[in-house]
mmCIF file with all atom_site columns, C-alpha atoms in Angstrom:
data_model
loop_
_atom_site.group_PDB
_atom_site.id
_atom_site.type_symbol
_atom_site.label_atom_id
_atom_site.label_alt_id
_atom_site.label_comp_id
_atom_site.label_asym_id
_atom_site.label_entity_id
_atom_site.label_seq_id
_atom_site.pdbx_PDB_ins_code
_atom_site.Cartn_x
_atom_site.Cartn_y
_atom_site.Cartn_z
_atom_site.occupancy
_atom_site.B_iso_or_equiv
_atom_site.pdbx_formal_charge
_atom_site.auth_seq_id
_atom_site.auth_comp_id
_atom_site.auth_asym_id
_atom_site.auth_atom_id
_atom_site.pdbx_PDB_model_num
ATOM 1   C CA . MET A 1 1   ? 117.610 87.251  86.990  1.00 49.00 ? 17  MET A CA 1
ATOM 2   C CA . LYS A 1 2   ? 115.265 90.054  87.805  1.00 54.00 ? 18  LYS A CA 1
ATOM 3   C CA . THR A 1 3   ? 112.265 91.648  86.253  1.00 55.00 ? 19  THR A CA 1
ATOM 4   C CA . VAL A 1 4   ? 111.430 95.294  86.709  1.00 56.00 ? 20  VAL A CA 1
ATOM 5   C CA . LEU A 1 5   ? 108.003 96.277  87.962  1.00 52.00 ? 21  LEU A CA 1
ATOM 6   C CA . THR A 1 6   ? 106.999 99.814  87.037  1.00 54.00 ? 22  THR A CA 1
ATOM 7   C CA . ALA A 1 7   ? 103.932 101.587 88.281  1.00 50.00 ? 23  ALA A CA 1
ATOM 8   C CA . ALA A 1 8   ? 102.509 105.003 87.578  1.00 47.00 ? 24  ALA A CA 1
ATOM 9   C CA . ALA A 1 9   ? 100.746 106.581 90.507  1.00 41.00 ? 25  ALA A CA 1
ATOM 10  C CA . ALA A 1 10  ? 99.083  109.890 91.086  1.00 37.00 ? 26  ALA A CA 1
ATOM 11  C CA . LEU A 1 11  ? 99.658  109.546 94.813  1.00 35.00 ? 27  LEU A CA 1
ATOM 12  C CA . GLY A 1 12  ? 100.228 112.625 96.867  1.00 34.00 ? 28  GLY A CA 1
ATOM 13  C CA . LEU A 1 13  ? 99.833  114.842 93.845  1.00 35.00 ? 29  LEU A CA 1
ATOM 14  C CA . LEU A 1 14  ? 96.147  115.581 93.983  1.00 35.00 ? 30  LEU A CA 1
ATOM 15  C CA . ALA A 1 15  ? 96.797  118.949 95.562  1.00 35.00 ? 31  ALA A CA 1
ATOM 16  C CA . ALA A 1 16  ? 93.508  120.808 95.693  1.00 35.00 ? 32  ALA A CA 1
ATOM 17  C CA . SER A 1 17  ? 95.253  124.122 96.217  1.00 35.00 ? 33  SER A CA 1
ATOM 18  C CA . ASN A 1 18  ? 97.343  123.831 93.066  1.00 40.00 ? 34  ASN A CA 1
ATOM 19  C CA . ALA A 1 19  ? 95.526  122.616 89.952  1.00 42.00 ? 35  ALA A CA 1
ATOM 20  C CA . ALA A 1 20  ? 98.800  122.409 88.013  1.00 45.00 ? 36  ALA A CA 1
ATOM 21  C CA . PHE A 1 21  ? 99.802  119.393 90.099  1.00 43.00 ? 37  PHE A CA 1
ATOM 22  C CA . ALA A 1 22  ? 96.434  117.648 90.010  1.00 50.00 ? 38  ALA A CA 1
ATOM 23  C CA . ASN A 1 23  ? 97.216  115.611 86.882  1.00 55.00 ? 39  ASN A CA 1
ATOM 24  C CA . GLU A 1 24  ? 100.881 114.943 87.559  1.00 60.00 ? 40  GLU A CA 1
ATOM 25  C CA . VAL A 1 25  ? 101.921 111.295 87.507  1.00 63.00 ? 41  VAL A CA 1
ATOM 26  C CA . VAL A 1 26  ? 104.876 109.796 89.348  1.00 68.00 ? 42  VAL A CA 1
ATOM 27  C CA . THR A 1 27  ? 106.498 106.662 87.939  1.00 75.00 ? 43  THR A CA 1
ATOM 28  C CA . GLU A 1 28  ? 108.357 104.273 90.212  1.00 78.00 ? 44  GLU A CA 1
ATOM 29  C CA . SER A 1 29  ? 109.919 100.913 89.544  1.00 80.00 ? 45  SER A CA 1
ATOM 30  C CA . THR A 1 30  ? 111.458 98.095  91.510  1.00 83.00 ? 46  THR A CA 1
ATOM 31  C CA . GLU A 1 31  ? 113.194 94.855  90.676  1.00 84.00 ? 47  GLU A CA 1
ATOM 32  C CA . VAL A 1 32  ? 111.551 91.553  91.516  1.00 85.00 ? 48  VAL A CA 1
ATOM 33  C CA . SER A 1 33  ? 113.956 88.625  91.634  1.00 84.00 ? 49  SER A CA 1
ATOM 34  C CA . PHE A 1 34  ? 112.972 85.331  90.032  1.00 82.00 ? 50  PHE A CA 1
ATOM 35  C CA . HIS A 1 35  ? 116.355 83.585  89.780  1.00 83.00 ? 51  HIS A CA 1
ATOM 36  C CA . ASP A 1 36  ? 115.287 81.026  92.395  1.00 90.00 ? 52  ASP A CA 1
ATOM 37  C CA . VAL A 1 37  ? 111.815 80.428  90.908  1.00 89.00 ? 53  VAL A CA 1
ATOM 38  C CA . ASP A 1 38  ? 110.901 77.927  88.184  1.00 91.00 ? 54  ASP A CA 1
ATOM 39  C CA . LEU A 1 39  ? 108.512 79.946  86.045  1.00 89.00 ? 55  LEU A CA 1
ATOM 40  C CA . THR A 1 40  ? 107.584 76.886  83.993  1.00 89.00 ? 56  THR A CA 1
ATOM 41  C CA . THR A 1 41  ? 105.610 75.417  86.920  1.00 92.00 ? 57  THR A CA 1
ATOM 42  C CA . GLN A 1 42  ? 102.334 76.536  88.483  1.00 94.00 ? 58  GLN A CA 1
ATOM 43  C CA . GLU A 1 43  ? 104.036 76.700  91.877  1.00 96.00 ? 59  GLU A CA 1
ATOM 44  C CA . GLY A 1 44  ? 106.803 78.911  90.529  1.00 93.00 ? 60  GLY A CA 1
ATOM 45  C CA . GLN A 1 45  ? 104.344 81.221  88.823  1.00 93.00 ? 61  GLN A CA 1
ATOM 46  C CA . ALA A 1 46  ? 102.252 81.452  92.020  1.00 95.00 ? 62  ALA A CA 1
ATOM 47  C CA . GLU A 1 47  ? 105.367 82.398  94.000  1.00 94.00 ? 63  GLU A CA 1
ATOM 48  C CA . MET A 1 48  ? 106.318 84.995  91.411  1.00 92.00 ? 64  MET A CA 1
ATOM 49  C CA . ASP A 1 49  ? 102.777 86.375  91.475  1.00 93.00 ? 65  ASP A CA 1
ATOM 50  C CA . ARG A 1 50  ? 103.084 86.809  95.268  1.00 93.00 ? 66  ARG A CA 1
ATOM 51  C CA . ARG A 1 51  ? 106.377 88.643  94.814  1.00 91.00 ? 67  ARG A CA 1
ATOM 52  C CA . ILE A 1 52  ? 104.871 90.908  92.155  1.00 91.00 ? 68  ILE A CA 1
ATOM 53  C CA . ALA A 1 53  ? 101.883 91.627  94.409  1.00 91.00 ? 69  ALA A CA 1
ATOM 54  C CA . ARG A 1 54  ? 104.172 92.509  97.338  1.00 90.00 ? 70  ARG A CA 1
ATOM 55  C CA . ALA A 1 55  ? 106.232 94.839  95.149  1.00 89.00 ? 71  ALA A CA 1
ATOM 56  C CA . ALA A 1 56  ? 103.082 96.426  93.689  1.00 88.00 ? 72  ALA A CA 1
ATOM 57  C CA . ARG A 1 57  ? 101.678 97.061  97.184  1.00 87.00 ? 73  ARG A CA 1
ATOM 58  C CA . ASN A 1 58  ? 104.954 98.704  98.205  1.00 86.00 ? 74  ASN A CA 1
ATOM 59  C CA . ILE A 1 59  ? 105.270 100.865 95.096  1.00 84.00 ? 75  ILE A CA 1
ATOM 60  C CA . CYS A 1 60  ? 101.635 101.918 95.114  1.00 84.00 ? 76  CYS A CA 1
ATOM 61  C CA . LYS A 1 61  ? 101.493 102.454 98.872  1.00 79.00 ? 77  LYS A CA 1
ATOM 62  C CA . VAL A 1 62  ? 98.217  100.525 99.010  1.00 72.00 ? 78  VAL A CA 1
ATOM 63  C CA . GLU A 1 63  ? 98.114  100.137 102.803 1.00 72.00 ? 79  GLU A CA 1
ATOM 64  C CA . THR A 1 64  ? 99.158  103.694 103.656 1.00 73.00 ? 80  THR A CA 1
ATOM 65  C CA . THR A 1 65  ? 96.692  105.809 101.703 1.00 61.00 ? 81  THR A CA 1
ATOM 66  C CA . LYS A 1 66  ? 93.944  107.572 103.603 1.00 76.00 ? 82  LYS A CA 1
ATOM 67  C CA . SER A 1 67  ? 91.720  109.744 101.425 1.00 81.00 ? 83  SER A CA 1
ATOM 68  C CA . PHE A 1 68  ? 89.300  108.333 98.858  1.00 81.00 ? 84  PHE A CA 1
ATOM 69  C CA . ALA A 1 69  ? 91.201  109.944 95.971  1.00 79.00 ? 85  ALA A CA 1
ATOM 70  C CA . HIS A 1 70  ? 94.486  108.463 97.148  1.00 79.00 ? 86  HIS A CA 1
ATOM 71  C CA . ARG A 1 71  ? 92.936  105.028 97.731  1.00 82.00 ? 87  ARG A CA 1
ATOM 72  C CA . ARG A 1 72  ? 91.510  105.113 94.220  1.00 84.00 ? 88  ARG A CA 1
ATOM 73  C CA . ALA A 1 73  ? 94.875  106.135 92.755  1.00 82.00 ? 89  ALA A CA 1
ATOM 74  C CA . ALA A 1 74  ? 96.616  103.412 94.786  1.00 83.00 ? 90  ALA A CA 1
ATOM 75  C CA . SER A 1 75  ? 94.095  100.825 93.580  1.00 86.00 ? 91  SER A CA 1
ATOM 76  C CA . ASP A 1 76  ? 94.554  101.875 89.949  1.00 86.00 ? 92  ASP A CA 1
ATOM 77  C CA . CYS A 1 77  ? 98.323  101.850 90.401  1.00 85.00 ? 93  CYS A CA 1
ATOM 78  C CA . TYR A 1 78  ? 98.211  98.364  91.945  1.00 87.00 ? 94  TYR A CA 1
ATOM 79  C CA . ALA A 1 79  ? 96.074  96.994  89.100  1.00 88.00 ? 95  ALA A CA 1
ATOM 80  C CA . ALA A 1 80  ? 98.418  98.462  86.471  1.00 87.00 ? 96  ALA A CA 1
ATOM 81  C CA . ALA A 1 81  ? 101.524 97.198  88.274  1.00 88.00 ? 97  ALA A CA 1
ATOM 82  C CA . MET A 1 82  ? 100.077 93.694  88.613  1.00 89.00 ? 98  MET A CA 1
ATOM 83  C CA . LYS A 1 83  ? 99.154  93.631  84.929  1.00 89.00 ? 99  LYS A CA 1
ATOM 84  C CA . GLN A 1 84  ? 102.609 94.786  83.871  1.00 88.00 ? 100 GLN A CA 1
ATOM 85  C CA . GLY A 1 85  ? 104.335 92.378  86.266  1.00 89.00 ? 101 GLY A CA 1
ATOM 86  C CA . ARG A 1 86  ? 102.297 89.424  85.032  1.00 90.00 ? 102 ARG A CA 1
ATOM 87  C CA . ILE A 1 87  ? 103.051 90.308  81.424  1.00 90.00 ? 103 ILE A CA 1
ATOM 88  C CA . GLU A 1 88  ? 106.772 90.365  82.236  1.00 88.00 ? 104 GLU A CA 1
ATOM 89  C CA . MET A 1 89  ? 106.482 87.042  84.085  1.00 90.00 ? 105 MET A CA 1
ATOM 90  C CA . ALA A 1 90  ? 104.727 85.458  81.083  1.00 90.00 ? 106 ALA A CA 1
ATOM 91  C CA . LYS A 1 91  ? 107.458 86.721  78.749  1.00 88.00 ? 107 LYS A CA 1
ATOM 92  C CA . ARG A 1 92  ? 110.169 85.283  81.004  1.00 88.00 ? 108 ARG A CA 1
ATOM 93  C CA . ALA A 1 93  ? 108.372 81.934  81.274  1.00 88.00 ? 109 ALA A CA 1
ATOM 94  C CA . GLU A 1 94  ? 108.021 81.775  77.499  1.00 90.00 ? 110 GLU A CA 1
ATOM 95  C CA . ASP A 1 95  ? 111.717 82.617  77.049  1.00 88.00 ? 111 ASP A CA 1
ATOM 96  C CA . ILE A 1 96  ? 112.630 79.781  79.418  1.00 86.00 ? 112 ILE A CA 1
ATOM 97  C CA . ARG A 1 97  ? 110.305 77.273  77.730  1.00 86.00 ? 113 ARG A CA 1
ATOM 98  C CA . TYR A 1 98  ? 111.438 78.062  74.210  1.00 88.00 ? 114 TYR A CA 1
ATOM 99  C CA . GLY A 1 99  ? 115.048 78.924  74.869  1.00 84.00 ? 115 GLY A CA 1
ATOM 100 C CA . GLY A 1 100 ? 114.663 82.619  73.993  1.00 64.00 ? 116 GLY A CA 1
#
C-alpha cells in the first residue's frame, strides 16, 4: 500500500524579470510506502511520519534553496506537505482500525 504526498511549491518561479511567472505554482507528488508499517501503533505512526518528512523535504527541496524567497516557499511547501501526509496517514490508520 502507498499513500501519495502532494505538495504545491512556488520554487524557482519567483522570477523578478517576469511578473507573469511570479505567482505560478508547481505541484509535485510522490508515493510513500506504508505496507510494512503498522499504522495502528505509535511506533508505526512515528516511522510513517519520518517517511512523510523525508518525502516532503525531497519534494520541497528544503535543503537546496538559497534565497530568502525560495527558503520561505520551501518552508511553506514542507508544512503543507506534512499536513497533507499526516491527514492521509490518519485516514489509513482509521481504515485499518475500523475495517474500511
